[in-house]
Coordinates of C-alpha atoms and ligand atoms in Angstrom, one line a residue:
Chain A
M195 CA -18.2 19.4 -19.9
Q196 CA -14.8 20.9 -18.5
Y197 CA -16.0 24.3 -17.1
E198 CA -13.1 26.7 -16.0
T199 CA -13.7 29.8 -13.8
V200 CA -12.4 33.2 -14.8
I201 CA -11.9 36.1 -11.8
G202 CA -11.3 39.2 -12.0
L203 CA -10.6 42.2 -8.3
E204 CA -12.0 44.9 -8.5
T205 CA -10.0 46.5 -4.5
H206 CA -11.2 49.4 -2.6
A207 CA -9.0 50.6 0.1
Q208 CA -8.6 53.4 1.8
F209 CA -6.2 54.8 2.5
H210 CA -4.3 56.0 5.4
T211 CA -4.1 59.4 5.7
R212 CA -5.3 61.2 8.7
S213 CA -7.5 63.5 6.2
K214 CA -9.8 63.2 3.6
M215 CA -9.2 63.2 0.0
F216 CA -10.2 66.4 -0.8
C217 CA -11.3 68.6 2.7
G218 CA -9.6 68.4 6.9
C219 CA -11.7 65.9 8.2
K220 CA -10.8 63.6 10.0
T221 CA -10.6 60.1 8.3
D222 CA -11.1 58.3 11.9
F223 CA -13.3 54.3 12.3
G224 CA -16.2 53.9 14.9
A225 CA -16.9 58.0 15.5
P226 CA -20.2 59.3 16.0
P227 CA -22.4 59.7 13.2
N228 CA -21.8 63.2 10.8
T229 CA -19.1 64.2 13.5
Q230 CA -16.6 63.8 10.9
T231 CA -17.6 66.1 7.7
C232 CA -17.6 70.0 6.9
P233 CA -18.8 72.3 3.4
V234 CA -16.5 70.5 1.0
C235 CA -17.7 66.2 1.4
Q236 CA -21.8 67.5 1.9
G237 CA -21.3 68.9 -1.5
L238 CA -22.4 72.0 -0.7
P239 CA -22.6 74.0 -3.5
G240 CA -19.7 76.8 -4.0
T241 CA -17.1 74.8 -2.1
L242 CA -13.9 73.7 -3.3
P243 CA -11.9 70.5 -3.2
V244 CA -8.0 70.7 -2.7
V245 CA -6.2 67.2 -3.0
N246 CA -4.3 65.3 -0.5
R247 CA -0.7 65.0 -1.0
T248 CA -0.6 61.5 1.0
A249 CA -2.9 60.4 -1.0
V250 CA -1.3 60.8 -4.0
E251 CA 2.1 59.9 -2.7
L252 CA 0.1 56.2 -1.0
G253 CA -0.9 55.9 -4.5
L254 CA 2.0 56.1 -6.3
R255 CA 3.5 54.2 -3.5
A256 CA 0.6 50.9 -4.5
A257 CA 1.1 51.9 -8.5
L258 CA 4.9 51.2 -8.7
A259 CA 4.3 48.4 -6.1
L260 CA 2.0 46.0 -8.3
R261 CA 4.6 47.4 -11.6
C262 CA 1.9 49.5 -13.4
H263 CA 2.9 52.9 -16.0
I264 CA 2.6 55.6 -13.6
A265 CA 0.5 58.6 -15.4
P266 CA 3.0 61.1 -16.2
V267 CA 0.1 63.8 -16.0
T268 CA -3.0 63.0 -13.8
Q269 CA -6.2 64.7 -13.2
F270 CA -9.5 63.6 -11.8
D271 CA -12.9 63.1 -13.1
R272 CA -16.5 62.8 -11.4
K273 CA -18.4 59.5 -12.1
N274 CA -21.6 60.4 -11.8
Y275 CA -24.5 58.7 -10.4
F276 CA -27.4 59.5 -8.4
Y277 CA -27.5 57.5 -4.6
P278 CA -28.3 59.4 -1.6
D279 CA -24.7 57.9 0.1
L280 CA -23.7 60.3 -2.8
P281 CA -23.9 63.7 -1.2
K282 CA -22.5 65.7 -4.5
N283 CA -24.3 62.9 -7.4
Y284 CA -21.2 61.9 -8.6
Q285 CA -17.9 60.2 -7.3
V286 CA -14.3 62.5 -8.0
S287 CA -13.0 59.1 -9.2
Q288 CA -10.1 58.6 -12.4
N289 CA -11.7 57.1 -15.6
Y290 CA -9.4 58.7 -18.7
H291 CA -6.0 59.5 -17.2
N292 CA -5.2 56.8 -14.3
L293 CA -2.6 57.0 -12.3
G294 CA -1.1 54.1 -13.2
V295 CA -2.4 51.1 -15.6
D296 CA -0.8 48.0 -16.7
G297 CA 0.5 46.6 -14.1
R298 CA 1.0 43.5 -12.6
L299 CA 0.8 40.9 -9.1
E300 CA 2.3 37.0 -8.6
I301 CA 0.7 35.1 -6.9
E302 CA 2.0 31.9 -5.6
V303 CA 0.0 28.9 -5.0
D304 CA 0.9 25.3 -4.5
G305 CA 4.4 25.7 -5.0
Q306 CA 3.8 27.3 -8.6
T307 CA 4.4 31.1 -9.1
R308 CA 1.2 32.8 -11.2
K309 CA 0.9 36.4 -12.8
V310 CA -2.4 38.2 -11.7
G311 CA -2.1 42.0 -14.7
I312 CA -3.3 44.9 -12.9
W313 CA -5.8 47.1 -15.5
N314 CA -5.3 50.5 -13.2
V315 CA -5.2 51.6 -9.8
H316 CA -6.8 55.0 -9.0
L317 CA -7.4 57.4 -7.3
E318 CA -11.0 58.4 -5.3
E319 CA -13.1 59.3 -2.8
D320 CA -15.1 57.6 -1.1
A321 CA -19.3 57.6 -0.3
G322 CA -21.2 58.3 3.3
K323 CA -22.7 55.2 4.6
L324 CA -26.3 54.3 4.5
E325 CA -28.1 52.6 8.3
H326 CA -31.0 51.4 8.2
P327 CA -32.3 51.7 12.2
E328 CA -32.9 48.1 14.3
D329 CA -36.5 48.7 14.6
T330 CA -38.5 47.3 12.5
G331 CA -41.2 49.4 12.3
A332 CA -38.8 52.3 11.1
N333 CA -39.5 53.5 7.6
Y334 CA -36.6 55.6 6.4
T335 CA -33.0 54.9 5.8
A336 CA -30.3 57.2 7.8
I337 CA -27.5 58.8 6.3
D338 CA -23.9 58.6 7.9
L339 CA -21.7 61.5 5.9
N340 CA -18.2 60.5 7.4
R341 CA -17.3 58.4 5.4
A342 CA -17.8 60.4 2.1
G343 CA -14.7 62.0 1.1
T344 CA -12.2 59.5 2.3
P345 CA -9.4 58.6 0.3
L346 CA -10.0 55.7 -1.7
L347 CA -7.6 53.9 -3.8
E348 CA -9.0 51.4 -6.2
I349 CA -7.5 48.5 -8.2
V350 CA -9.2 46.9 -10.8
S351 CA -7.2 43.2 -11.7
A352 CA -7.4 41.9 -14.9
P353 CA -9.1 38.4 -15.7
D354 CA -7.3 36.4 -14.6
M355 CA -7.5 34.1 -12.4
R356 CA -9.2 30.6 -12.4
S357 CA -9.9 29.3 -9.2
A358 CA -11.0 30.9 -5.7
D359 CA -7.3 29.8 -3.7
E360 CA -5.8 32.0 -7.1
A361 CA -8.0 35.2 -5.8
N362 CA -7.3 34.5 -2.1
A363 CA -3.7 34.4 -2.6
Y364 CA -4.0 37.8 -4.9
M365 CA -6.0 39.5 -2.0
N366 CA -3.7 38.4 0.4
E367 CA -0.6 39.3 -1.8
L368 CA -2.2 42.4 -1.9
A369 CA -3.1 43.5 1.8
A370 CA 0.1 42.5 2.6
I371 CA 2.0 44.9 -0.4
L372 CA -0.9 47.5 0.9
R373 CA 0.0 47.1 4.9
H374 CA 3.8 46.1 4.5
L375 CA 4.0 49.8 2.6
G376 CA 1.5 51.9 4.9
I377 CA -1.0 52.5 2.6
S378 CA -3.7 51.3 4.4
D379 CA -4.3 49.4 7.6
C380 CA -6.9 46.8 5.9
K381 CA -8.7 46.2 8.5
M382 CA -12.0 44.2 6.2
Q383 CA -14.3 44.1 9.7
E384 CA -14.3 48.3 9.6
G385 CA -14.7 48.9 6.0
S386 CA -11.1 49.6 4.5
L387 CA -10.4 46.9 2.0
R388 CA -13.3 45.4 0.1
F389 CA -13.3 43.2 -2.8
E390 CA -16.0 43.6 -5.2
A391 CA -16.0 39.6 -7.2
G392 CA -16.1 39.3 -11.5
I393 CA -17.5 35.8 -11.9
S394 CA -17.8 33.5 -15.4
V395 CA -17.2 30.2 -17.0
R396 CA -16.9 29.0 -20.3
A397 CA -15.7 25.6 -20.9
V398 CA -11.6 24.8 -20.2
G399 CA -9.7 25.9 -23.0
G400 CA -12.5 28.4 -25.1
E401 CA -11.7 31.8 -25.8
E402 CA -14.8 33.6 -25.4
F403 CA -15.5 34.2 -21.6
G404 CA -18.9 33.8 -20.6
N405 CA -20.8 36.4 -19.4
R406 CA -19.9 38.0 -16.5
V407 CA -21.8 38.1 -13.3
E408 CA -20.6 41.3 -10.9
V409 CA -21.0 40.3 -6.6
K410 CA -21.1 43.1 -4.7
N411 CA -21.1 43.6 -1.1
L412 CA -18.3 40.9 -0.3
N413 CA -17.3 41.8 3.3
S414 CA -14.0 39.0 4.1
M415 CA -12.6 37.0 1.7
S416 CA -13.6 34.6 2.9
A417 CA -17.0 35.8 1.6
V418 CA -15.1 36.2 -2.0
V419 CA -13.8 32.9 -1.5
K420 CA -17.7 31.2 -0.9
A421 CA -18.8 33.3 -3.4
I422 CA -16.8 32.5 -6.3
E423 CA -17.0 29.0 -5.5
H424 CA -20.8 29.9 -5.0
E425 CA -21.2 31.3 -8.8
R426 CA -19.3 28.7 -9.9
H427 CA -21.7 25.9 -9.4
R428 CA -24.9 27.7 -10.5
Q429 CA -22.9 29.1 -13.0
V430 CA -22.6 25.7 -14.6
A431 CA -25.7 23.8 -13.5
V432 CA -27.6 26.9 -15.6
L433 CA -25.3 25.9 -18.6
E434 CA -26.0 22.1 -18.6
S435 CA -28.9 22.8 -18.6
G436 CA -28.8 24.3 -22.0
G437 CA -29.7 28.3 -20.6
T438 CA -27.5 31.1 -20.3
V439 CA -26.1 33.4 -17.5
P440 CA -27.4 37.1 -18.1
S441 CA -24.4 39.8 -17.0
Q442 CA -25.7 40.8 -13.9
T443 CA -25.0 42.8 -10.4
M444 CA -26.2 40.5 -7.7
L445 CA -25.2 40.4 -3.6
W446 CA -23.7 38.0 -1.4
D447 CA -25.7 37.6 1.6
V448 CA -23.8 36.7 4.4
Q449 CA -26.1 34.7 6.0
R450 CA -27.8 32.4 3.6
E451 CA -24.4 32.1 1.7
V452 CA -25.8 32.4 -1.8
T453 CA -26.1 35.3 -4.4
E454 CA -29.2 37.6 -5.5
P455 CA -29.4 39.5 -8.3
M456 CA -29.8 43.5 -6.4
R457 CA -33.8 44.1 -6.1
S458 CA -33.1 47.5 -7.0
K459 CA -34.1 48.5 -10.6
E460 CA -30.7 47.5 -12.6
E461 CA -29.8 51.1 -14.2
A462 CA -27.7 51.1 -17.4
K463 CA -24.5 52.2 -16.4
D464 CA -24.2 55.5 -17.5
Y465 CA -21.6 57.1 -15.5
R466 CA -21.3 60.5 -18.2
Y467 CA -17.6 60.6 -16.7
F468 CA -16.3 64.3 -17.7
P469 CA -12.6 65.8 -16.3
E470 CA -13.6 67.5 -12.6
P471 CA -13.0 71.3 -13.3
D472 CA -12.5 72.2 -9.2
L473 CA -9.3 70.6 -10.0
V474 CA -6.3 70.7 -11.4
P475 CA -3.9 67.9 -13.2
I476 CA -1.4 66.6 -11.4
E477 CA 1.8 66.4 -12.7
I478 CA 3.7 63.3 -11.6
S479 CA 8.1 64.2 -12.2
P480 CA 10.1 61.8 -12.4
E481 CA 12.1 63.3 -9.4
W482 CA 8.4 62.7 -7.2
L483 CA 8.9 59.2 -8.4
D484 CA 12.2 58.9 -7.3
Q485 CA 11.1 60.3 -3.7
V486 CA 8.0 58.2 -3.1
R487 CA 10.6 55.2 -4.0
E488 CA 12.7 55.8 -1.5
Q489 CA 10.2 55.7 0.8
M490 CA 8.7 52.4 0.0
S491 CA 10.2 49.3 2.4
E492 CA 11.1 46.2 1.1
L493 CA 8.0 44.4 -0.6
P494 CA 6.5 41.4 0.7
A495 CA 6.6 38.8 -1.9
V496 CA 11.1 40.1 -1.9
R497 CA 11.1 40.0 2.4
R498 CA 9.9 36.8 2.0
K499 CA 12.4 35.5 -0.5
R500 CA 14.7 36.9 1.4
F501 CA 14.0 35.0 4.8
I502 CA 14.1 31.8 2.8
A503 CA 17.6 32.0 1.6
E504 CA 19.7 34.4 4.0
L505 CA 17.5 33.5 7.7
D506 CA 17.3 29.8 5.9
L507 CA 13.0 29.8 6.7
P508 CA 10.9 27.3 5.4
P509 CA 8.4 29.3 3.2
Y510 CA 5.5 28.5 5.1
D511 CA 7.1 30.2 8.0
A512 CA 8.6 33.2 5.7
G513 CA 4.8 33.3 4.9
V514 CA 3.0 33.5 8.0
I515 CA 5.4 35.5 9.5
V516 CA 5.3 38.6 6.1
E517 CA 1.9 38.5 5.7
Q518 CA 2.3 41.3 9.0
K519 CA 4.8 44.1 8.8
P520 CA 4.8 44.7 12.4
I521 CA 5.1 41.5 13.1
A522 CA 8.2 40.7 9.9
D523 CA 10.2 43.8 12.1
Y524 CA 9.7 42.0 15.8
F525 CA 10.8 38.4 13.9
E526 CA 14.1 40.6 12.1
Q527 CA 15.1 42.9 15.3
T528 CA 15.0 39.6 17.3
V529 CA 17.1 37.4 15.2
E530 CA 19.1 40.5 14.8
Q531 CA 19.7 39.8 19.3
G532 CA 21.6 36.7 17.8
V533 CA 18.6 34.2 17.9
E534 CA 19.1 31.6 15.5
P535 CA 15.6 32.3 12.8
K536 CA 14.0 29.3 13.2
T537 CA 14.0 29.4 17.2
A538 CA 12.0 32.9 16.6
A539 CA 9.9 32.2 13.4
N540 CA 8.5 29.3 16.4
W541 CA 7.7 32.0 19.2
M542 CA 6.9 33.9 16.5
M543 CA 4.1 32.1 15.3
G544 CA 3.5 29.7 18.2
E545 CA 3.8 32.5 21.9
V546 CA 3.8 35.7 20.3
M547 CA 0.9 34.9 17.9
R548 CA -1.1 33.3 20.6
V549 CA -1.1 35.8 23.4
L550 CA -1.9 39.0 20.0
N551 CA -5.4 36.8 19.1
E552 CA -5.6 36.2 23.0
R553 CA -5.7 39.3 23.7
Q554 CA -6.6 41.0 20.3
C555 CA -4.3 42.9 20.6
E556 CA -1.2 44.6 18.1
I557 CA 2.3 43.5 18.2
D558 CA 3.6 46.9 19.6
D559 CA 0.6 46.9 21.9
L560 CA 2.9 44.5 24.0
P561 CA 5.4 45.4 26.5
V562 CA 8.1 42.8 24.9
S563 CA 10.5 44.2 22.9
P564 CA 12.6 41.9 20.7
P565 CA 15.6 42.5 22.4
M566 CA 13.2 41.3 25.8
L567 CA 12.0 38.3 23.8
A568 CA 15.6 37.3 22.3
E569 CA 16.8 38.0 26.4
L570 CA 14.2 34.9 27.0
I571 CA 14.8 32.4 24.0
G572 CA 18.2 32.7 25.6
L573 CA 17.2 30.8 29.1
V574 CA 15.6 28.2 27.0
T575 CA 17.9 26.9 24.5
D576 CA 20.8 27.4 27.1
D577 CA 18.3 25.1 29.1
R578 CA 18.7 27.8 31.7
I579 CA 14.9 26.9 31.8
S580 CA 12.6 24.2 30.2
N581 CA 10.1 25.3 27.3
S582 CA 7.1 24.6 28.9
V583 CA 8.0 26.9 31.8
G584 CA 9.7 29.3 28.7
K585 CA 5.9 30.5 27.9
T586 CA 4.7 30.7 31.2
V587 CA 7.0 33.5 32.1
F588 CA 6.7 35.0 28.1
S589 CA 2.6 35.3 29.7
E590 CA 3.8 36.8 32.5
M591 CA 6.4 39.2 30.9
C592 CA 3.3 40.3 28.1
S593 CA 1.2 40.8 31.8
S594 CA 4.0 42.9 34.2
G595 CA 6.6 44.3 31.5
K596 CA 8.7 42.3 33.4
K597 CA 11.8 41.0 32.6
A598 CA 12.5 36.8 32.1
G599 CA 15.8 36.9 34.3
E600 CA 13.7 38.7 36.9
I601 CA 10.9 36.7 36.5
V602 CA 12.6 33.8 36.2
E603 CA 14.8 34.8 39.4
E604 CA 11.5 35.8 41.3
K605 CA 9.3 32.2 40.9
G606 CA 12.5 30.0 41.1
L607 CA 11.4 28.5 37.9
A608 CA 15.8 28.2 36.5
Q609 CA 15.5 24.3 35.5
I610 CA 16.3 21.3 37.7
S611 CA 19.9 20.4 36.0
D612 CA 22.2 19.8 39.0
S613 CA 22.0 15.5 38.8
G614 CA 21.6 15.2 42.8
E615 CA 19.0 17.5 43.5
L616 CA 16.7 16.2 40.6
E617 CA 17.8 12.8 41.4
A618 CA 15.7 12.6 44.9
V619 CA 12.7 13.6 42.7
V620 CA 13.1 11.4 40.1
K621 CA 13.5 8.3 42.7
Q622 CA 10.3 9.6 44.3
V623 CA 8.1 9.6 41.1
L624 CA 9.4 6.1 40.0
A625 CA 8.9 4.7 43.1
D626 CA 5.5 6.2 43.4
H627 CA 4.5 4.6 40.0
P628 CA 6.3 0.8 40.2
D629 CA 3.5 -0.5 37.3
A630 CA 5.0 2.2 34.7
V631 CA 8.7 1.2 36.1
A632 CA 7.9 -2.4 35.2
D633 CA 6.6 -1.4 32.2
L634 CA 10.1 0.2 30.8
E635 CA 12.1 -2.2 32.1
S636 CA 9.7 -5.3 29.7
G637 CA 10.8 -2.6 27.2
K638 CA 7.6 -0.5 26.7
Q639 CA 8.7 2.6 26.0
Q640 CA 6.4 5.3 25.8
A641 CA 6.4 4.8 29.8
K642 CA 9.4 6.5 29.9
G643 CA 7.6 9.7 28.3
F644 CA 5.0 9.1 31.2
L645 CA 7.2 9.0 34.0
I646 CA 9.1 12.4 32.7
G647 CA 5.6 13.8 32.2
Q648 CA 5.2 12.6 36.2
I649 CA 8.7 14.5 37.3
M650 CA 8.0 17.9 35.3
R651 CA 5.0 17.6 37.5
A652 CA 6.6 17.4 40.8
T653 CA 8.8 20.1 39.2
R654 CA 6.7 22.2 38.0
G655 CA 7.8 22.0 34.8
K656 CA 11.5 23.2 36.4
A657 CA 13.5 19.4 35.5
N658 CA 15.8 19.0 32.5
P659 CA 14.1 16.6 30.3
K660 CA 17.0 14.9 29.3
L661 CA 18.6 15.0 32.3
A662 CA 15.2 13.4 34.1
G663 CA 15.6 10.7 31.2
E664 CA 18.8 10.2 31.6
L665 CA 18.6 9.9 35.5
I666 CA 15.2 7.5 34.7
D667 CA 18.1 5.1 32.2
R668 CA 20.3 5.0 35.4
L669 CA 17.8 4.5 37.5
T670 CA 15.5 1.4 36.4
G671 CA 19.2 -0.5 35.8
D672 CA 18.4 -0.2 32.3
Chain B
M36 CA -30.8 65.9 -39.6
T37 CA -32.0 65.6 -35.9
R38 CA -29.5 64.2 -33.9
I39 CA -31.3 64.5 -30.4
T40 CA -34.3 62.4 -30.6
T41 CA -37.0 62.6 -28.1
D42 CA -35.7 58.9 -26.5
T43 CA -32.4 60.8 -25.9
V44 CA -34.3 63.1 -24.2
E45 CA -36.6 60.8 -22.4
Q46 CA -32.4 58.6 -21.1
V47 CA -31.2 62.6 -20.4
A48 CA -34.1 63.2 -18.3
D49 CA -34.5 59.5 -16.3
L50 CA -30.4 60.0 -15.8
S51 CA -31.2 63.5 -14.0
K52 CA -34.1 62.0 -12.0
L53 CA -36.9 64.6 -13.9
I54 CA -39.8 63.3 -15.2
L55 CA -41.0 65.4 -18.2
S56 CA -44.4 66.0 -19.4
D57 CA -45.0 64.8 -23.5
E58 CA -44.6 68.6 -23.9
E59 CA -41.4 69.2 -22.5
L60 CA -40.5 66.6 -23.9
A61 CA -40.7 67.7 -27.3
G62 CA -39.8 71.4 -26.4
F63 CA -36.5 70.0 -24.4
Q64 CA -36.2 68.3 -27.8
E65 CA -35.6 70.7 -29.7
Q66 CA -33.6 73.5 -27.4
L67 CA -31.1 70.3 -26.8
D68 CA -31.2 69.3 -30.8
K69 CA -30.5 73.5 -31.1
I70 CA -27.8 73.4 -28.6
I71 CA -25.9 70.4 -29.7
G72 CA -25.8 71.7 -33.3
Y73 CA -24.3 74.4 -32.3
F74 CA -20.9 72.5 -31.4
E75 CA -21.6 71.7 -35.5
V76 CA -18.6 74.7 -35.2
L77 CA -16.1 73.3 -33.3
N78 CA -16.1 69.9 -35.3
S79 CA -15.9 72.0 -37.9
L80 CA -11.9 72.7 -37.0
D81 CA -9.0 70.9 -38.0
T82 CA -7.7 69.3 -34.2
T83 CA -5.7 66.9 -36.1
G84 CA -2.2 66.2 -33.5
V85 CA -4.2 68.6 -30.7
E86 CA -3.6 66.9 -27.3
P87 CA -7.7 67.1 -26.0
L88 CA -7.1 69.8 -22.5
A89 CA -7.7 68.4 -19.6
H90 CA -8.2 71.8 -17.7
P91 CA -8.5 75.5 -19.0
L92 CA -5.9 76.8 -16.2
D93 CA -2.4 76.5 -16.8
L94 CA -1.9 75.0 -13.5
R95 CA -0.5 72.2 -12.0
N96 CA -0.8 70.2 -8.4
V97 CA -2.7 72.4 -6.3
F98 CA -2.2 70.5 -2.8
R99 CA -3.4 70.6 0.6
Q100 CA -0.8 68.7 3.6
D101 CA -2.3 66.0 5.3
T102 CA -3.7 67.4 8.3
V103 CA -6.9 67.9 9.8
E104 CA -9.2 71.0 10.4
D105 CA -12.0 71.2 12.2
S106 CA -15.3 69.7 11.2
A107 CA -18.6 71.2 10.6
P108 CA -20.4 71.2 14.4
R109 CA -23.8 68.4 13.6
E110 CA -26.3 70.4 13.8
D111 CA -25.1 72.9 10.8
A112 CA -24.6 69.5 8.8
L113 CA -27.8 68.8 9.5
A114 CA -29.1 71.9 9.3
N115 CA -30.2 72.4 6.0
A116 CA -31.5 68.6 5.4
P117 CA -35.2 68.6 5.3
D118 CA -35.8 65.8 7.0
K119 CA -33.2 64.2 10.4
T120 CA -32.7 62.5 13.7
D121 CA -30.5 63.6 16.2
E122 CA -27.6 62.1 14.1
A123 CA -28.5 61.5 11.1
Y124 CA -29.8 62.8 7.8
K125 CA -33.3 61.2 7.4
V126 CA -34.4 59.5 3.6
P127 CA -36.9 57.4 2.5
V128 CA -36.0 53.4 2.5
V129 CA -33.4 52.7 0.8
I130 CA -33.1 48.5 0.3
E131 CA -30.4 47.1 -1.4
S132 CA -27.1 47.2 0.8
S133 CA -23.9 49.6 0.1
Ligands
LIG281 ZN1 -14.5 67.3 5.0

């Protein structure tokens, strides 16, 4: 039998706010344990929460970007459960009047556009963190409440995805939107973006969904993709052997790359939601929504389309560049300096991203501004320096913050485009490699590539390759 | 008619992490049943067309700005904990990861 996988994703994104959802504690990642807490986020009796307005506005941006119906009046509810990382024994969340409902996200897989339904977008607060001590003999769990009360956005998709590829496209598009609109920094390694996957399989064309397995502890997009593949195989095997897949919650084991049933007693999910009496409702007026809309920058999908249509970028390039807003902004500013878009894109995807990777830094940390990059690219396109020298100059610019022209001047890197000056070098190289010259004269064109390589070497990359080729042709009497 | 059975009381006790003796179960069953009974009075009212009330106060949109305020010193935060390390609250081992 042919099976299809049915996937829905729950996404939690920490808002990019300075302070927590209901109190003024910082939300910085990596602070010493329990140094960013107060009576409100410690859940002490007698305290009162007050809503962070920025978190609501960032949530509205997400709801608008995901084409949700926005609730005219929204409110918080208490989700009750006991767990040591939850100091109040309830999480302030939304259940009855979500911020946004019935939205959608368009994704592209293999050149096909698909719509994934968004059931709801709502606001809530994060829980604390449990730390299991390193020394194996320790018989306790430590709790750090720094994260407790951090503003969270939850996005619940419909079970509209049918493959790991589609889930991957969904996650990437969602993260691009959240980053572009300044909603979340989406750093998975810091836990500011987390996923839970609901996965089931059914016979192709079936109408009923299979029993749903919820997979938690997915700490990267690749973990989500692997967990979907793993669950698909596991569930199909169960069905093929005549069994039934039980509905259950499983944890992803990152090391072994398998799903494991949760070891704790599977508690009947009875969260006894009720309206949070400590918080008053939030009314979202059309005027407020308009203000939020005005603050929203262009969505990544729109920007990609614009780069393809107006700047003539290949779709692949547009996809890579638009993934991160600062990169896309930088690219656009470089193009505004008069650089041909495809050339600018090549530099962004090549040297710029290579340096960012190597230094593990953000583009805003580079001392090279878009006009400086444009100047460098100009030197290469005008044949003042060769492409390979251009790369060296870029690295130098990133280290010293100097302008391309200065570096070229200082180090004497200007391309040798004067045939008289280059002719001497070419003659020497030809004299040094009689075998290659003989090969070339007998019609082996690859010998020419070798000779140009030697000329580049002799001139430390400064030779104009086109001119060098012409000189070889002339001097070998071709 | 009994609205609250001992099974319901057991379930509620379990959710509340309470361990009740059989006598207590029976006692609470009777008490809870009476309390729920009072709500029947409310149920007798015709509320057709009345929107459920989200909040008893006629207040909307109470916000704070996204500004950082001082947090509590860690010693104060941990002062009430029955068990702690120098920097964290201590609880019995929790197996599953969060
Ligand atoms: Zn706090």
